[in-house]
Amino acid sequence: LADLTQGELRNLEDTAKTLGAKGLAFIKCEGGEWKSPIVKFFSDEEKAALTEALKVEDGDIVFFAASEWERACTILGRVRLDAAQLLVKRGKLTIDPNDYKFLWVIEFPLMIFDEEAGRYVSSHHPFTSPVVEDIPLLDSDPKKVRGQHYDLVLNGVEL
């Protein structure tokens, strides 16, 4: 998707902003070079590490979100879905409506920190049990405690 137009990039950024982002940083890889307003902030070592870790190839684009973990995941998840639609529009991706892809989502956190309340709250519902081996973490590191709850997703839709 390194061939995104400025308008398409703005649309993706607008989507990110509706979800609470201040913007949407990106790096395009074209002709073996990184092109981006933020590339000047990366050392050669950091670029090499990102290229290796993300397996960045020519024609790729990497998006960044700076926020707390859950919000960043939500923002980038939505950008990913919108980017997939751009690939469909360009004929670079085919999504067969009759191809059903199921996914079990496991290892949810038992609790998340609620900024407004100033405390940890149930991420699913208050009757979810913690994973047994995580119980000792309840007092010392509650954000690492996993819950025994699951979601089933079909083609990107939670059932």
mmCIF file of C-alpha atoms in Angstrom:
data_model
loop_
_atom_site.group_PDB
_atom_site.id
_atom_site.type_symbol
_atom_site.label_atom_id
_atom_site.label_comp_id
_atom_site.label_asym_id
_atom_site.label_seq_id
_atom_site.Cartn_x
_atom_site.Cartn_y
_atom_site.Cartn_z
ATOM 1 C CA LEU A 1 0.000 0.000 0.000
ATOM 2 C CA ALA A 2 2.946 2.354 -0.381
ATOM 3 C CA ASP A 3 1.077 3.720 -3.406
ATOM 4 C CA LEU A 4 -1.613 5.337 -1.224
ATOM 5 C CA THR A 5 -2.575 8.793 -2.385
ATOM 6 C CA GLN A 6 -2.390 11.789 -0.048
ATOM 7 C CA GLY A 7 -6.199 11.769 0.039
ATOM 8 C CA GLU A 8 -6.311 8.111 1.067
ATOM 9 C CA LEU A 9 -3.711 8.740 3.767
ATOM 10 C CA ARG A 10 -5.776 11.692 5.025
ATOM 11 C CA ASN A 11 -8.886 9.487 5.115
ATOM 12 C CA LEU A 12 -7.041 6.857 7.167
ATOM 13 C CA GLU A 13 -5.759 9.588 9.479
ATOM 14 C CA ASP A 14 -9.288 10.987 9.848
ATOM 15 C CA THR A 15 -10.483 7.507 10.812
ATOM 16 C CA ALA A 16 -7.719 7.291 13.424
ATOM 17 C CA LYS A 17 -8.655 10.726 14.775
ATOM 18 C CA THR A 18 -12.315 9.730 15.199
ATOM 19 C CA LEU A 19 -11.033 6.990 17.527
ATOM 20 C CA GLY A 20 -9.002 9.421 19.621
ATOM 21 C CA ALA A 21 -5.653 9.572 17.835
ATOM 22 C CA LYS A 22 -3.905 12.902 17.408
ATOM 23 C CA GLY A 23 -2.716 11.718 14.000
ATOM 24 C CA LEU A 24 -1.501 8.658 12.124
ATOM 25 C CA ALA A 25 2.224 8.238 11.577
ATOM 26 C CA PHE A 26 3.433 6.048 8.736
ATOM 27 C CA ILE A 27 6.515 4.936 6.845
ATOM 28 C CA LYS A 28 6.366 3.894 3.191
ATOM 29 C CA CYS A 29 9.031 1.644 1.713
ATOM 30 C CA GLU A 30 9.597 2.573 -1.930
ATOM 31 C CA GLY A 31 12.614 1.582 -3.974
ATOM 32 C CA GLY A 32 14.359 0.347 -0.841
ATOM 33 C CA GLU A 33 14.022 3.749 0.828
ATOM 34 C CA TRP A 34 11.874 4.815 3.745
ATOM 35 C CA LYS A 35 9.647 7.773 2.939
ATOM 36 C CA SER A 36 7.861 9.559 5.730
ATOM 37 C CA PRO A 37 7.732 12.805 7.669
ATOM 38 C CA ILE A 38 8.926 10.848 10.737
ATOM 39 C CA VAL A 39 11.820 8.937 9.158
ATOM 40 C CA LYS A 40 14.306 11.552 10.407
ATOM 41 C CA PHE A 41 13.592 10.402 13.981
ATOM 42 C CA PHE A 42 14.877 6.859 13.318
ATOM 43 C CA SER A 43 18.537 5.864 13.453
ATOM 44 C CA ASP A 44 19.884 3.433 10.853
ATOM 45 C CA GLU A 45 19.968 0.748 13.563
ATOM 46 C CA GLU A 46 16.306 1.349 14.447
ATOM 47 C CA LYS A 47 15.297 1.235 10.787
ATOM 48 C CA ALA A 48 17.176 -2.042 10.317
ATOM 49 C CA ALA A 49 15.564 -3.522 13.457
ATOM 50 C CA LEU A 50 12.055 -2.488 12.357
ATOM 51 C CA THR A 51 12.646 -3.758 8.831
ATOM 52 C CA GLU A 52 13.712 -7.134 10.198
ATOM 53 C CA ALA A 53 11.051 -7.404 12.918
ATOM 54 C CA LEU A 54 8.180 -6.364 10.638
ATOM 55 C CA LYS A 55 9.618 -7.951 7.482
ATOM 56 C CA VAL A 56 9.175 -4.641 5.648
ATOM 57 C CA GLU A 57 9.489 -5.008 1.877
ATOM 58 C CA ASP A 58 9.322 -2.646 -1.039
ATOM 59 C CA GLY A 59 5.745 -1.447 -1.507
ATOM 60 C CA ASP A 60 4.844 -1.792 2.184
ATOM 61 C CA ILE A 61 3.535 0.878 4.509
ATOM 62 C CA VAL A 62 3.849 0.739 8.288
ATOM 63 C CA PHE A 63 1.414 2.665 10.488
ATOM 64 C CA PHE A 64 2.142 3.817 14.039
ATOM 65 C CA ALA A 65 -0.191 4.870 16.825
ATOM 66 C CA ALA A 66 0.975 6.601 19.999
ATOM 67 C CA SER A 67 -1.522 6.018 22.766
ATOM 68 C CA GLU A 68 -2.227 3.659 25.633
ATOM 69 C CA TRP A 69 -2.125 0.023 24.481
ATOM 70 C CA GLU A 70 -5.845 -0.655 24.145
ATOM 71 C CA ARG A 71 -6.625 2.577 22.282
ATOM 72 C CA ALA A 72 -3.607 2.110 19.975
ATOM 73 C CA CYS A 73 -4.808 -1.431 19.173
ATOM 74 C CA THR A 74 -8.320 -0.150 18.430
ATOM 75 C CA ILE A 75 -6.984 2.629 16.204
ATOM 76 C CA LEU A 76 -4.596 0.412 14.256
ATOM 77 C CA GLY A 77 -7.197 -2.359 14.003
ATOM 78 C CA ARG A 78 -9.619 0.020 12.304
ATOM 79 C CA VAL A 79 -6.864 1.390 10.032
ATOM 80 C CA ARG A 80 -6.030 -2.218 9.092
ATOM 81 C CA LEU A 81 -9.658 -2.888 8.110
ATOM 82 C CA ASP A 82 -9.832 0.314 6.048
ATOM 83 C CA ALA A 83 -6.479 -0.502 4.415
ATOM 84 C CA ALA A 84 -7.818 -3.955 3.492
ATOM 85 C CA GLN A 85 -10.743 -2.279 1.721
ATOM 86 C CA LEU A 86 -8.265 -0.136 -0.226
ATOM 87 C CA LEU A 87 -6.465 -3.331 -1.287
ATOM 88 C CA VAL A 88 -9.796 -4.814 -2.413
ATOM 89 C CA LYS A 89 -10.548 -1.631 -4.367
ATOM 90 C CA ARG A 90 -7.157 -1.888 -6.122
ATOM 91 C CA GLY A 91 -7.686 -5.572 -6.965
ATOM 92 C CA LYS A 92 -4.748 -6.597 -4.733
ATOM 93 C CA LEU A 93 -6.932 -8.510 -2.267
ATOM 94 C CA THR A 94 -9.946 -10.712 -2.807
ATOM 95 C CA ILE A 95 -12.310 -11.409 0.059
ATOM 96 C CA ASP A 96 -14.630 -14.313 -0.727
ATOM 97 C CA PRO A 97 -17.955 -13.661 1.056
ATOM 98 C CA ASN A 98 -18.577 -17.418 1.157
ATOM 99 C CA ASP A 99 -15.267 -18.198 2.871
ATOM 100 C CA TYR A 100 -15.932 -18.376 6.605
ATOM 101 C CA LYS A 101 -12.961 -17.729 8.880
ATOM 102 C CA PHE A 102 -13.523 -18.419 12.561
ATOM 103 C CA LEU A 103 -11.191 -17.275 15.310
ATOM 104 C CA TRP A 104 -11.193 -17.907 19.044
ATOM 105 C CA VAL A 105 -9.820 -14.935 20.958
ATOM 106 C CA ILE A 106 -8.216 -16.129 24.174
ATOM 107 C CA GLU A 107 -6.103 -14.782 27.017
ATOM 108 C CA PHE A 108 -7.989 -11.556 27.555
ATOM 109 C CA PRO A 109 -6.874 -9.474 30.488
ATOM 110 C CA LEU A 110 -9.124 -10.005 33.498
ATOM 111 C CA MET A 111 -9.102 -6.274 34.246
ATOM 112 C CA ILE A 112 -8.310 -2.995 32.524
ATOM 113 C CA PHE A 113 -7.456 0.311 34.121
ATOM 114 C CA ASP A 114 -10.335 2.778 33.912
ATOM 115 C CA GLU A 115 -8.841 6.280 33.733
ATOM 116 C CA GLU A 116 -12.103 7.938 34.789
ATOM 117 C CA ALA A 117 -12.620 5.705 37.814
ATOM 118 C CA GLY A 118 -8.903 5.667 38.658
ATOM 119 C CA ARG A 119 -8.933 1.915 39.275
ATOM 120 C CA TYR A 120 -8.970 -1.490 37.611
ATOM 121 C CA VAL A 121 -12.354 -2.737 36.396
ATOM 122 C CA SER A 122 -13.501 -5.984 34.792
ATOM 123 C CA SER A 123 -12.658 -6.116 31.115
ATOM 124 C CA HIS A 124 -15.512 -8.517 30.375
ATOM 125 C CA HIS A 125 -17.900 -8.791 33.334
ATOM 126 C CA PRO A 126 -17.355 -9.045 37.101
ATOM 127 C CA PHE A 127 -18.174 -12.765 37.235
ATOM 128 C CA THR A 128 -15.194 -13.877 35.128
ATOM 129 C CA SER A 129 -12.629 -16.023 36.935
ATOM 130 C CA PRO A 130 -8.925 -15.334 36.686
ATOM 131 C CA VAL A 131 -6.644 -17.924 35.109
ATOM 132 C CA VAL A 132 -5.575 -20.016 38.133
ATOM 133 C CA GLU A 133 -1.810 -19.526 37.694
ATOM 134 C CA ASP A 134 -2.330 -15.728 37.542
ATOM 135 C CA ILE A 135 -4.121 -15.443 40.903
ATOM 136 C CA PRO A 136 -0.894 -14.510 42.771
ATOM 137 C CA LEU A 137 -0.611 -11.442 40.488
ATOM 138 C CA LEU A 138 -3.965 -9.978 41.587
ATOM 139 C CA ASP A 139 -2.358 -7.859 44.308
ATOM 140 C CA SER A 140 1.070 -7.243 42.793
ATOM 141 C CA ASP A 141 0.420 -6.801 39.061
ATOM 142 C CA PRO A 142 -3.313 -6.880 38.203
ATOM 143 C CA LYS A 143 -2.803 -5.824 34.564
ATOM 144 C CA LYS A 144 -1.038 -9.159 33.901
ATOM 145 C CA VAL A 145 -3.904 -11.301 35.205
ATOM 146 C CA ARG A 146 -5.722 -13.146 32.440
ATOM 147 C CA GLY A 147 -9.393 -13.981 32.595
ATOM 148 C CA GLN A 148 -11.107 -17.226 31.723
ATOM 149 C CA HIS A 149 -13.273 -15.708 29.033
ATOM 150 C CA TYR A 150 -13.252 -16.044 25.282
ATOM 151 C CA ASP A 151 -14.729 -14.520 22.170
ATOM 152 C CA LEU A 152 -15.606 -16.191 18.907
ATOM 153 C CA VAL A 153 -15.086 -14.080 15.797
ATOM 154 C CA LEU A 154 -16.357 -14.857 12.297
ATOM 155 C CA ASN A 155 -14.847 -12.886 9.421
ATOM 156 C CA GLY A 156 -13.982 -10.022 11.750
ATOM 157 C CA VAL A 157 -17.359 -9.907 13.515
ATOM 158 C CA GLU A 158 -17.595 -10.888 17.179
ATOM 159 C CA LEU A 159 -20.376 -13.429 17.651
#
